[in-house]
mmCIF file of C-alpha atoms in Angstrom:
data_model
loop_
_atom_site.group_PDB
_atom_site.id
_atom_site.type_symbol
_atom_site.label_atom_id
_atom_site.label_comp_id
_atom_site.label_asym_id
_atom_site.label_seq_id
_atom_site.Cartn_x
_atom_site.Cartn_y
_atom_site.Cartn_z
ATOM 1 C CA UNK A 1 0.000 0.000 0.000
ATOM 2 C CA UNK A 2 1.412 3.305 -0.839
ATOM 3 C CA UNK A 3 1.968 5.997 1.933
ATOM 4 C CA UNK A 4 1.081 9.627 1.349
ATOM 5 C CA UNK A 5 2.886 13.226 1.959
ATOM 6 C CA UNK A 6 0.642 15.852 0.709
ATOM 7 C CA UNK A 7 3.136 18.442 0.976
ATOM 8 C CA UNK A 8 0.402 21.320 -0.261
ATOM 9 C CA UNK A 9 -2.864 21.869 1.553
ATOM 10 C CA UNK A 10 -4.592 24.944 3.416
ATOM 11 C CA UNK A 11 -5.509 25.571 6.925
ATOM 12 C CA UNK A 12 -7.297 28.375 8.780
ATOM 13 C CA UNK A 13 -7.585 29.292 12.395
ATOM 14 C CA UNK A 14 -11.074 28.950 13.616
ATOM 15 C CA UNK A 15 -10.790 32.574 14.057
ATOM 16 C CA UNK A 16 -8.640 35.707 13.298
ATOM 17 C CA UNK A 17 -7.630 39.072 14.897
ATOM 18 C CA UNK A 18 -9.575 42.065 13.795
ATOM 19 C CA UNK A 19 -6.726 43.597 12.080
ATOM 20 C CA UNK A 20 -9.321 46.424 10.693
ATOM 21 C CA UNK A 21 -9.813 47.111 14.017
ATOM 22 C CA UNK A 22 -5.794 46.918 15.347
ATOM 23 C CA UNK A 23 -4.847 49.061 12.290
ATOM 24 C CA UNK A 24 -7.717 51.015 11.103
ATOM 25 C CA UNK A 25 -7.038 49.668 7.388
ATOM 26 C CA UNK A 26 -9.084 48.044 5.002
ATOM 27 C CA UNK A 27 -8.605 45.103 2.916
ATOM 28 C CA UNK A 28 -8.062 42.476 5.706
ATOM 29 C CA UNK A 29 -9.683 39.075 6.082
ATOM 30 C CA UNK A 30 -12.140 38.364 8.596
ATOM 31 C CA UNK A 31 -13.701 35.024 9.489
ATOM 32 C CA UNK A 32 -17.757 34.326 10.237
ATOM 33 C CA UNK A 33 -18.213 30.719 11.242
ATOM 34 C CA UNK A 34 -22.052 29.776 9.750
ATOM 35 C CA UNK A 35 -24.111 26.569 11.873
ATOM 36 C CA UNK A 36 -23.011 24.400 9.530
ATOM 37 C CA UNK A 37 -19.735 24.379 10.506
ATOM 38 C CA UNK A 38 -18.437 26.276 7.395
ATOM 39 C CA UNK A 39 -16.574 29.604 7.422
ATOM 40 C CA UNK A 40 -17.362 32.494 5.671
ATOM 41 C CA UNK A 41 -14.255 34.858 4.578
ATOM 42 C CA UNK A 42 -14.936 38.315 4.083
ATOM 43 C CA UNK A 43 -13.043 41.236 2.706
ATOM 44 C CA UNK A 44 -14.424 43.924 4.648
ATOM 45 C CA UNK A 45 -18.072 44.021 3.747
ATOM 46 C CA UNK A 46 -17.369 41.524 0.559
ATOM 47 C CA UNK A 47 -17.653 38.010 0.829
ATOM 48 C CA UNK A 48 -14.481 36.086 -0.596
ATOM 49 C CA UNK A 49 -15.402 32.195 -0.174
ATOM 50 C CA UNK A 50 -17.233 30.066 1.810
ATOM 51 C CA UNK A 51 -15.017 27.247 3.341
ATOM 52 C CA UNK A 52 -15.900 23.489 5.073
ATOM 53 C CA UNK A 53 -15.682 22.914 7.985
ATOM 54 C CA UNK A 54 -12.318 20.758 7.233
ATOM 55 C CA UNK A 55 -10.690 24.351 6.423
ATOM 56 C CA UNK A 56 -10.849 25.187 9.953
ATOM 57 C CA UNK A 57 -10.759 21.910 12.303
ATOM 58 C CA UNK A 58 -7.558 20.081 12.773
ATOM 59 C CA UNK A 59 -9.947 17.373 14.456
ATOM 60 C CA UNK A 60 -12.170 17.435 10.833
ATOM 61 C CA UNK A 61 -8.832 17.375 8.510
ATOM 62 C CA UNK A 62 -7.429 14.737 10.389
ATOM 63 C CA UNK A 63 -10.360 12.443 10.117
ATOM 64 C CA UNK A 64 -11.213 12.892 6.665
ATOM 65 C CA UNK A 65 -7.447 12.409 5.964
ATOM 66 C CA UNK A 66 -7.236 9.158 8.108
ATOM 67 C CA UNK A 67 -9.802 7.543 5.920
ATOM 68 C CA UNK A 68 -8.423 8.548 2.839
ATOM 69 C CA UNK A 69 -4.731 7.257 3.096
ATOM 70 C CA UNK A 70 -3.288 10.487 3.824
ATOM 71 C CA UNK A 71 -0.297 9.586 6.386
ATOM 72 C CA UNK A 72 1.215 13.245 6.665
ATOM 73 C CA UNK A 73 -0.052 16.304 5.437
ATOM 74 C CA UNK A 74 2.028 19.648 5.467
ATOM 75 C CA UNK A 75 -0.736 22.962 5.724
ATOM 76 C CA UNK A 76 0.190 25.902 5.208
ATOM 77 C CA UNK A 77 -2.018 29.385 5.327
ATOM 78 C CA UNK A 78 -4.348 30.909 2.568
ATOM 79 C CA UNK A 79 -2.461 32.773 0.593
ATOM 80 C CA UNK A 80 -4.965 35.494 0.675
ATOM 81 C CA UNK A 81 -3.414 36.059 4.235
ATOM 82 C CA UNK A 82 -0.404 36.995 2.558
ATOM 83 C CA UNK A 83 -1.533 40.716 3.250
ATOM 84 C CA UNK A 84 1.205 42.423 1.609
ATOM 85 C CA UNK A 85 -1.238 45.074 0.677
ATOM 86 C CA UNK A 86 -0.445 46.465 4.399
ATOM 87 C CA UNK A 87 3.017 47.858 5.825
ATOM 88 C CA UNK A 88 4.791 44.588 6.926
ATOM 89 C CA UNK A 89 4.811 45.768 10.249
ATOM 90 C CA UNK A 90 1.199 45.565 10.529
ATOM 91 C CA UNK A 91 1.130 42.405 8.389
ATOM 92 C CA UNK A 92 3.445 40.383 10.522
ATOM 93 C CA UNK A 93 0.719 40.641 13.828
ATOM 94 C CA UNK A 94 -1.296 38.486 11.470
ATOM 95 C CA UNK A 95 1.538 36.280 10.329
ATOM 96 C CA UNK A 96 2.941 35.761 14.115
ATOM 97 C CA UNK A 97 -1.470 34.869 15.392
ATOM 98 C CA UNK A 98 -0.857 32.244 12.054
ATOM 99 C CA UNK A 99 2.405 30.349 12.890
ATOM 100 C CA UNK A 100 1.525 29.934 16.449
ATOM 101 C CA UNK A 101 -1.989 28.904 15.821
ATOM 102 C CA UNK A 102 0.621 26.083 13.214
ATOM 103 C CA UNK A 103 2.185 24.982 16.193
ATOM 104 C CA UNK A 104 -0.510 24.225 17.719
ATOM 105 C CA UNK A 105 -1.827 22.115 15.495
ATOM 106 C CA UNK A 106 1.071 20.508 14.953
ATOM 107 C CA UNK A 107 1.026 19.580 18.666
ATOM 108 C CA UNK A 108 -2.284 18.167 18.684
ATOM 109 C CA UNK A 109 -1.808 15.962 16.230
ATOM 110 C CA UNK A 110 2.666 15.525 16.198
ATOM 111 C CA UNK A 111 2.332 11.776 13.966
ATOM 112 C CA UNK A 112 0.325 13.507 11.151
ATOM 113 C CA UNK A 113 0.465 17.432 10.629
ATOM 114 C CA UNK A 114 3.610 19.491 10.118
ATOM 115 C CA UNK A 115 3.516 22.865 9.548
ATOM 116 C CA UNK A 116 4.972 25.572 6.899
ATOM 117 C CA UNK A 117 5.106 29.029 8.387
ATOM 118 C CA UNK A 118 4.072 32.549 7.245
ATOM 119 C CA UNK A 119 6.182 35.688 6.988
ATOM 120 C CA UNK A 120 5.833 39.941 5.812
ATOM 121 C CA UNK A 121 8.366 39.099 2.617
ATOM 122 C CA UNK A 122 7.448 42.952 1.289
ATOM 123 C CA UNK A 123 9.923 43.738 4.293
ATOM 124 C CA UNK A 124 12.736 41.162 3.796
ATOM 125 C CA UNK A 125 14.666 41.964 6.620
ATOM 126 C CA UNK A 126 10.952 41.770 8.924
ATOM 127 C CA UNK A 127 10.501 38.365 7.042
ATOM 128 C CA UNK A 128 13.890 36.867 8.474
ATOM 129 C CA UNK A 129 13.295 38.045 11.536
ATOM 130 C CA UNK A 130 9.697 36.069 12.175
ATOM 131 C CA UNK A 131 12.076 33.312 10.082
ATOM 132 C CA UNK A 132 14.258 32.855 12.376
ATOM 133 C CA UNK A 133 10.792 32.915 15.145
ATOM 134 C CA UNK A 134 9.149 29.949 12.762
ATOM 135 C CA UNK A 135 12.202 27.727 13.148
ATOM 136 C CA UNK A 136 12.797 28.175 17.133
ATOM 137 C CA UNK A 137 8.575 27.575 17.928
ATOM 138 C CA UNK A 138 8.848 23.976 15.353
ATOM 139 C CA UNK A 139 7.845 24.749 12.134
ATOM 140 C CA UNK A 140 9.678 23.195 9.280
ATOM 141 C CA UNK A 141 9.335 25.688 6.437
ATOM 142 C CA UNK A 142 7.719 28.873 5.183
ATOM 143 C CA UNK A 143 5.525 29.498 2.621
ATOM 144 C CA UNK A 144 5.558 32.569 0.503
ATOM 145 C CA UNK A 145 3.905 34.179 -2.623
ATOM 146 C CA UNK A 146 4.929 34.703 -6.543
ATOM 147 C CA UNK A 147 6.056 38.244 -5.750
ATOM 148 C CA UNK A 148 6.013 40.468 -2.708
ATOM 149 C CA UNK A 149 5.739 44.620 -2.640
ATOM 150 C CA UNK A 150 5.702 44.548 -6.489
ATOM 151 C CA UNK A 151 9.046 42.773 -6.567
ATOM 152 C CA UNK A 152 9.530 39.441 -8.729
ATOM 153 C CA UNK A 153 11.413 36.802 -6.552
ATOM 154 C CA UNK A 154 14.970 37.616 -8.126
ATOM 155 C CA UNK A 155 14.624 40.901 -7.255
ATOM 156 C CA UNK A 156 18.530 41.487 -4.951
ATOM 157 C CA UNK A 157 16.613 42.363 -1.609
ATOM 158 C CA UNK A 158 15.133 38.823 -1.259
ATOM 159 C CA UNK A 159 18.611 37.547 -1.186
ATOM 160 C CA UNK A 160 18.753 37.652 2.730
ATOM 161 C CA UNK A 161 15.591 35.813 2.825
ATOM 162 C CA UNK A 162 17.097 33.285 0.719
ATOM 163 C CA UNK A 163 20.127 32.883 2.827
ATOM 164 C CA UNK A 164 18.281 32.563 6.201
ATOM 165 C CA UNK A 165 15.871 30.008 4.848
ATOM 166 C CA UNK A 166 19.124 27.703 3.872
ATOM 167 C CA UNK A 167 20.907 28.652 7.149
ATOM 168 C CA UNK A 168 17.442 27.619 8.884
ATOM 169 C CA UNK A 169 17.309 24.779 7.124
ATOM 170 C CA UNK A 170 13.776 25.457 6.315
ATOM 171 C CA UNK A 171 12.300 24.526 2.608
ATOM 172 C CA UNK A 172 9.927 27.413 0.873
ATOM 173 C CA UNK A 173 6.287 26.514 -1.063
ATOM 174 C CA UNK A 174 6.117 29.572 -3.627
ATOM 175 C CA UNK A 175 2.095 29.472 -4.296
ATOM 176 C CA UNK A 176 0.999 32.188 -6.463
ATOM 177 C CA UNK A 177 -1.382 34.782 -5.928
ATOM 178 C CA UNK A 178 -1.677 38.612 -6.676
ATOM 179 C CA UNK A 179 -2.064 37.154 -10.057
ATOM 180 C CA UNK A 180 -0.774 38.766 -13.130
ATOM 181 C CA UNK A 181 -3.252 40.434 -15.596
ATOM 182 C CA UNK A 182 -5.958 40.148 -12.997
ATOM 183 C CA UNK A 183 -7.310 43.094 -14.341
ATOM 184 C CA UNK A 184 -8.292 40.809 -17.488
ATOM 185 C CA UNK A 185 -9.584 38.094 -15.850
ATOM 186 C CA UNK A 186 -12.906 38.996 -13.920
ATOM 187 C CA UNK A 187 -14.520 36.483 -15.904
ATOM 188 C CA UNK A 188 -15.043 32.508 -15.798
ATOM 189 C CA UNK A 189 -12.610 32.344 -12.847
ATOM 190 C CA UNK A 190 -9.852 32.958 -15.184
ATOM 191 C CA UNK A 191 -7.737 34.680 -12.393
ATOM 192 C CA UNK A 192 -7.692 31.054 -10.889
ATOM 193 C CA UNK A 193 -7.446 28.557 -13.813
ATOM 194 C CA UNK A 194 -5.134 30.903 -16.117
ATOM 195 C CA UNK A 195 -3.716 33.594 -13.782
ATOM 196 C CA UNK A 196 -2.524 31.354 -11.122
ATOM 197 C CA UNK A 197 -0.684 28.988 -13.875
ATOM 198 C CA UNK A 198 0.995 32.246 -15.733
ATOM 199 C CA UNK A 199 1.781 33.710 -12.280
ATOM 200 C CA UNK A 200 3.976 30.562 -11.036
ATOM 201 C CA UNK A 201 5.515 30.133 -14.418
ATOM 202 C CA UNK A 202 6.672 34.100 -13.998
ATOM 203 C CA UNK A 203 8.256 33.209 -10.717
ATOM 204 C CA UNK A 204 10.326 30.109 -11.946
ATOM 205 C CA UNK A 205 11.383 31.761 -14.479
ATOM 206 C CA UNK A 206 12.099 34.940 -12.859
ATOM 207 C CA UNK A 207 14.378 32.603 -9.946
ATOM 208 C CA UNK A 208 16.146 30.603 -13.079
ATOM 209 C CA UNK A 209 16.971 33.466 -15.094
ATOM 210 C CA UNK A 210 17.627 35.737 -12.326
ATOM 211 C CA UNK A 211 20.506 33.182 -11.027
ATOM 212 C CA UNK A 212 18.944 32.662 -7.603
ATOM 213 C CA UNK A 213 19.473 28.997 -7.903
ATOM 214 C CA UNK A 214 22.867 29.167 -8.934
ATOM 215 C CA UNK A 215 23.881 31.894 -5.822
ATOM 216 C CA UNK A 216 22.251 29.681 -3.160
ATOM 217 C CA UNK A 217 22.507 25.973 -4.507
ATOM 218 C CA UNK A 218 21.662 24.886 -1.422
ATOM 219 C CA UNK A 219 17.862 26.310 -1.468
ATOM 220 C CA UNK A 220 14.690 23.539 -1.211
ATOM 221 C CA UNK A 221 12.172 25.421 -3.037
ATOM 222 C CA UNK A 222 8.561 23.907 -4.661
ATOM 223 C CA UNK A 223 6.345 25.395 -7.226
ATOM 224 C CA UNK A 224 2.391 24.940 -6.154
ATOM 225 C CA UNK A 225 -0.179 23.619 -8.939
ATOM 226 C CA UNK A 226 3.283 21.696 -11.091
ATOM 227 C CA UNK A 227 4.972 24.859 -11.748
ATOM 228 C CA UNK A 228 2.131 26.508 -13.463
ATOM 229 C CA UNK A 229 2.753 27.043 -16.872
ATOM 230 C CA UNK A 230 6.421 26.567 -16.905
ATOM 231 C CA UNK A 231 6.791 22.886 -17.506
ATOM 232 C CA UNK A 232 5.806 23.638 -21.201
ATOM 233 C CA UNK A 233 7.051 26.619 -22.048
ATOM 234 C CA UNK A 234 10.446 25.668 -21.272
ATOM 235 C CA UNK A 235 11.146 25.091 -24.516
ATOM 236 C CA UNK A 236 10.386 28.266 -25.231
ATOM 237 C CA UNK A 237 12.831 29.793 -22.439
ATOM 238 C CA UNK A 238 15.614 27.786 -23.601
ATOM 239 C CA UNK A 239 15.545 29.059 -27.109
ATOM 240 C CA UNK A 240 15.037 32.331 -26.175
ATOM 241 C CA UNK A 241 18.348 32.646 -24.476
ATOM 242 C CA UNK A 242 20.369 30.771 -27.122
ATOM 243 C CA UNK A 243 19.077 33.093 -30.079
ATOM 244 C CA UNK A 244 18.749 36.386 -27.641
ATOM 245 C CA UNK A 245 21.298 35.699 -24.945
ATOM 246 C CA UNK A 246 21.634 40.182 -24.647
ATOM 247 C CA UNK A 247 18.287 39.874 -23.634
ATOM 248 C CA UNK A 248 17.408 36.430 -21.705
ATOM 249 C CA UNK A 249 21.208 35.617 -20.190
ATOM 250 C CA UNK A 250 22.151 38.540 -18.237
ATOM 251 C CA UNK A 251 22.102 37.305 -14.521
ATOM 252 C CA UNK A 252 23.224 33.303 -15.563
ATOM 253 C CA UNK A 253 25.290 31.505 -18.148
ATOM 254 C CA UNK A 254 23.072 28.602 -18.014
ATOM 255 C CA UNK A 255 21.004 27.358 -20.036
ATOM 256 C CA UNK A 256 17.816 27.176 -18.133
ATOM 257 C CA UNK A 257 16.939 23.579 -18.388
ATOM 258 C CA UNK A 258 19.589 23.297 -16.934
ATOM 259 C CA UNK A 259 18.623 24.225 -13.696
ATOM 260 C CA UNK A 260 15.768 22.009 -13.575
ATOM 261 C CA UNK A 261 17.075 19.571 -10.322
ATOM 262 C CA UNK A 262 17.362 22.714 -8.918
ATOM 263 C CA UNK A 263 13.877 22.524 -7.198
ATOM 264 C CA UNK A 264 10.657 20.633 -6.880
ATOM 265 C CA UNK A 265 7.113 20.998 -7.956
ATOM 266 C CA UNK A 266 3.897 19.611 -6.787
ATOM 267 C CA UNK A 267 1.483 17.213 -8.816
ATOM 268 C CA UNK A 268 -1.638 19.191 -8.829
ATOM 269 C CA UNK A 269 -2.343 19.611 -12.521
ATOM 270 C CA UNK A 270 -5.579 17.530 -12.920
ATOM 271 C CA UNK A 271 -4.813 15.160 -16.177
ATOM 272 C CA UNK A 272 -2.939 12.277 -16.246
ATOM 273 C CA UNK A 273 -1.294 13.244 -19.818
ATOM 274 C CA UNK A 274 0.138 16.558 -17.940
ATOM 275 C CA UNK A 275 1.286 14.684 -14.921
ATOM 276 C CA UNK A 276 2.925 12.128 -17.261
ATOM 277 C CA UNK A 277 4.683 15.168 -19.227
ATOM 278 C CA UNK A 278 5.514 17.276 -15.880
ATOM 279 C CA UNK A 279 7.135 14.343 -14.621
ATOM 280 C CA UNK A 280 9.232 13.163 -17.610
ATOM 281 C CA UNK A 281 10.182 17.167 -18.005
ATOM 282 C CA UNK A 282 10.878 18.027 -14.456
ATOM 283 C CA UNK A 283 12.106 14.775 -13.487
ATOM 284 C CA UNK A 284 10.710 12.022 -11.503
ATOM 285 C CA UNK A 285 12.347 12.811 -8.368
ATOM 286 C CA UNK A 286 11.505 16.099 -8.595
ATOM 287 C CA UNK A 287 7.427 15.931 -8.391
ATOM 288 C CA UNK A 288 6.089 15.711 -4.980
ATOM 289 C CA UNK A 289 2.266 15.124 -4.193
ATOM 290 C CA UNK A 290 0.620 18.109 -3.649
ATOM 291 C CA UNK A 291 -3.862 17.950 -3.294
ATOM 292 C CA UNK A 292 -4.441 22.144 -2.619
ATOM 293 C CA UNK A 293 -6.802 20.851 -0.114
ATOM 294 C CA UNK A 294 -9.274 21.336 1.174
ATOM 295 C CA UNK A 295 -10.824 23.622 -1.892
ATOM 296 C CA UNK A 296 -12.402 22.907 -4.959
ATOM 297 C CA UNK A 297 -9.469 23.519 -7.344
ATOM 298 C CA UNK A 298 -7.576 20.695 -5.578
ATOM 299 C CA UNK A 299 -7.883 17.191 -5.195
ATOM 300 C CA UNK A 300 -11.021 15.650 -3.577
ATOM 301 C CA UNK A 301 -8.729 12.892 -2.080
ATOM 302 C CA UNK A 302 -5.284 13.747 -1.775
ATOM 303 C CA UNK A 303 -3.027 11.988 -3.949
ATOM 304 C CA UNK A 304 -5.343 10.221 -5.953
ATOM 305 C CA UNK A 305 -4.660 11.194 -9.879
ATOM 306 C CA UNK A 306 -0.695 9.811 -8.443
ATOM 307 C CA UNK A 307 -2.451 6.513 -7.586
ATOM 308 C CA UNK A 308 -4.980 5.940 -9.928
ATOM 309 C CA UNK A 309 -2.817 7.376 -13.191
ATOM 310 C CA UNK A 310 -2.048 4.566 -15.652
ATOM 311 C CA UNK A 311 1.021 6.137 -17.018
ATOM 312 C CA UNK A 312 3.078 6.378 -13.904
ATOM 313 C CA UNK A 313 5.350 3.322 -12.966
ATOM 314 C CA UNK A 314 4.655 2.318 -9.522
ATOM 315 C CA UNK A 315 8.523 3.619 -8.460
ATOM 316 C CA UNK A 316 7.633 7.145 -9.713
ATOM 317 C CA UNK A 317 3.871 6.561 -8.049
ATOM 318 C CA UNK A 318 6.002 5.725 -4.598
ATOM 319 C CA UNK A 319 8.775 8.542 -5.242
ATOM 320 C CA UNK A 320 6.278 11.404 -5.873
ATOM 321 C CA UNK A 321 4.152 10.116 -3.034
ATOM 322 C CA UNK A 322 6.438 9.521 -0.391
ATOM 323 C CA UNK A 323 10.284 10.018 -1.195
ATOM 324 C CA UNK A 324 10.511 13.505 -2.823
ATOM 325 C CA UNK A 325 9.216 14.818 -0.055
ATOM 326 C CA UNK A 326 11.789 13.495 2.317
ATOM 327 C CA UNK A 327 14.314 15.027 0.423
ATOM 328 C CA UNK A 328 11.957 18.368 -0.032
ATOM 329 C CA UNK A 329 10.863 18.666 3.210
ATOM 330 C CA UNK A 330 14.297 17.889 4.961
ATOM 331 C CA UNK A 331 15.728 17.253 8.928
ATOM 332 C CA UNK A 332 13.234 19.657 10.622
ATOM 333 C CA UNK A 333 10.160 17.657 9.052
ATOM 334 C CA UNK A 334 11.641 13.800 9.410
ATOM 335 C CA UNK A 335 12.704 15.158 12.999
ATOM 336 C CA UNK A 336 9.164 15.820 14.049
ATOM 337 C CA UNK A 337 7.691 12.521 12.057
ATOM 338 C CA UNK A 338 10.181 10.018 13.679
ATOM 339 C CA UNK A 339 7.977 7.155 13.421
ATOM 340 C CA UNK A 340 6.662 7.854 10.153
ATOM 341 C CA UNK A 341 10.505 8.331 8.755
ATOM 342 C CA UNK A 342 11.841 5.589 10.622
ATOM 343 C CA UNK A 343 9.913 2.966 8.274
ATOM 344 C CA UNK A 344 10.416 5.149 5.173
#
């Protein structure tokens, strides 16, 4: 029987400081729990999404997990909660309430959920500072958005983020949002089936050709939803800086593809023909499974288009399930799962 990371899924507190309140600014997230169980998130007087009652109860998740062959999941916040609409300083009150609320889950339930924290990234030098904080209460990485303050990810400031995170020893989920050309996709829910695809494939590529790779080699980074778009316009990228190298190779000599065991991507692309392709172009032991849970966009069971795909071999079924996360995740996460590693 297969075992299951699901090293990308979402968790909310049942409740969140009234940050209008605290900072007298719009544009925060509040939380209005309905009899149901579900949660209603607003932005201010707007309503953003309704979410189950899974969303918010560790007790819920780890139930509906249990039964579904989910052996560890790693959560991580909405990215919504991101905030970097606010001043950082203001933004990190809401980060700190989210990675301790983490730990605590991660207590209640030590065999089954670890944790990746949340940090300010429009203020680097803020972000490192609740980094170092995430790694000293437990968590075992950080997850961050495409861009942060208007600033792609190769942008020179992010560098000390960079380095603390491989000091710390803590790995880095890049999930997009603030999605490019939002302003042209009100429609059909295009900012979340085409603008969150184009967004991630912006940040890859801005990381690869921006040489962050190649200045910190050591750096455990994975792509939400398979990298977005990138996995097939690679191609594209590699020609591009062999025919217009003035243009495309100014920060690196190499040739992107290159750079492609560089970091790790998650399955969550919904076809079997695209997770055959993302896995024979990123690699094998580069594809880690990933559900987006618990929201409609990702998997209804975690890991199942990995099991059930008929074009996988069971060794790359058991690698993206299991062993690429090991080596994503890293020390901090096999420290905390000691029984679960020590059979691995």
């Amino acid at each position: 029987m297969n075992r299951l990371i699901d090293v990308h899924a979402h968790m909310l507190p049942p409740e969140l400081p009234d940050m209008k309140a605290l900072t007298g600014r719009s544009g925060w997230i509040s939380l209005d729990g309905n009899k149901d169980g579900r949660v209603t998130m607003r932005q201010d007087e707007h309503m953003f999404r309704t979410v189950e009652p899974e969303c918010c109860c560790d007790d819920r998740r780890r139930e509906f997990n249990a039964a579904h062959g989910v052996d560890v999941q790693v959560v991580s916040t909405v990215p919504v909660l991101f905030s970097d609409f606010a001043p950082a300083e203001e933004a990190l009150v809401l980060h700190r309430y989210l990675n301790d609320h983490f730990v605590e889950v991660q207590d209640r339930h030590p065999d089954h959920f670890v944790a990746f924290g949340t940090v300010p990234l429009q203020d680097p030098e803020l972000a490192v500072q609740e980094l170092h904080r995430i790694a000293k209460i437990g968590l075992i990485g950080v997850q961050i958005g495409t861009q942060a303050g208007g600033r792609e990810l190769d942008d020179p400031q992010f560098d000390v983020f960079w380095e603390a995170c491989v000091q710390l020893d803590l790995p880095i989920l890049v999930h997009p949002w603030d999605m490019l050309g939002s302003d042209r996709m009100s429609r059909h829910w295009l900012q979340w089936l085409v603008g969150m695809p184009s967004e991630t494939a912006l940040a890859v590529a801005s990381m690869i050709l921006g040489g962050v790779f190649e200045k910190h080699p050591d750096l455990r980074v994975c792509f939400a939803h398979g990298g977005g778009a990138f996995p097939f316009i690679l191609g594209r990228i590699d020609h591009g800086f062999r025919m217009r190298p003035d243009l495309v190779a100014t920060k690196t000599q190499s040739l992107p593809s290159s750079l492609l065991g560089r970091f790790w991507v998650d399955s969550g692309v919904h076809d079997d023909d695209a997770l055959r392709f993302l896995v024979d172009r990123i690699g094998s032991d580069r594809v880690c499974a990933g559900s987006d849970a618990p929201f409609p966009l990702g998997e209804a069971v975690p890991g199942e288009s990995v099991v059930r795909s008929q074009q996988l071999t069971h060794g790359e079924q058991q690698r993206i399930l299991w062993d690429n996360a090991l080596a994503f995740l890293g020390n901090r996460a096999q420290g905390r799962l000691k029984h679960h590693f020590s059979h691995a």
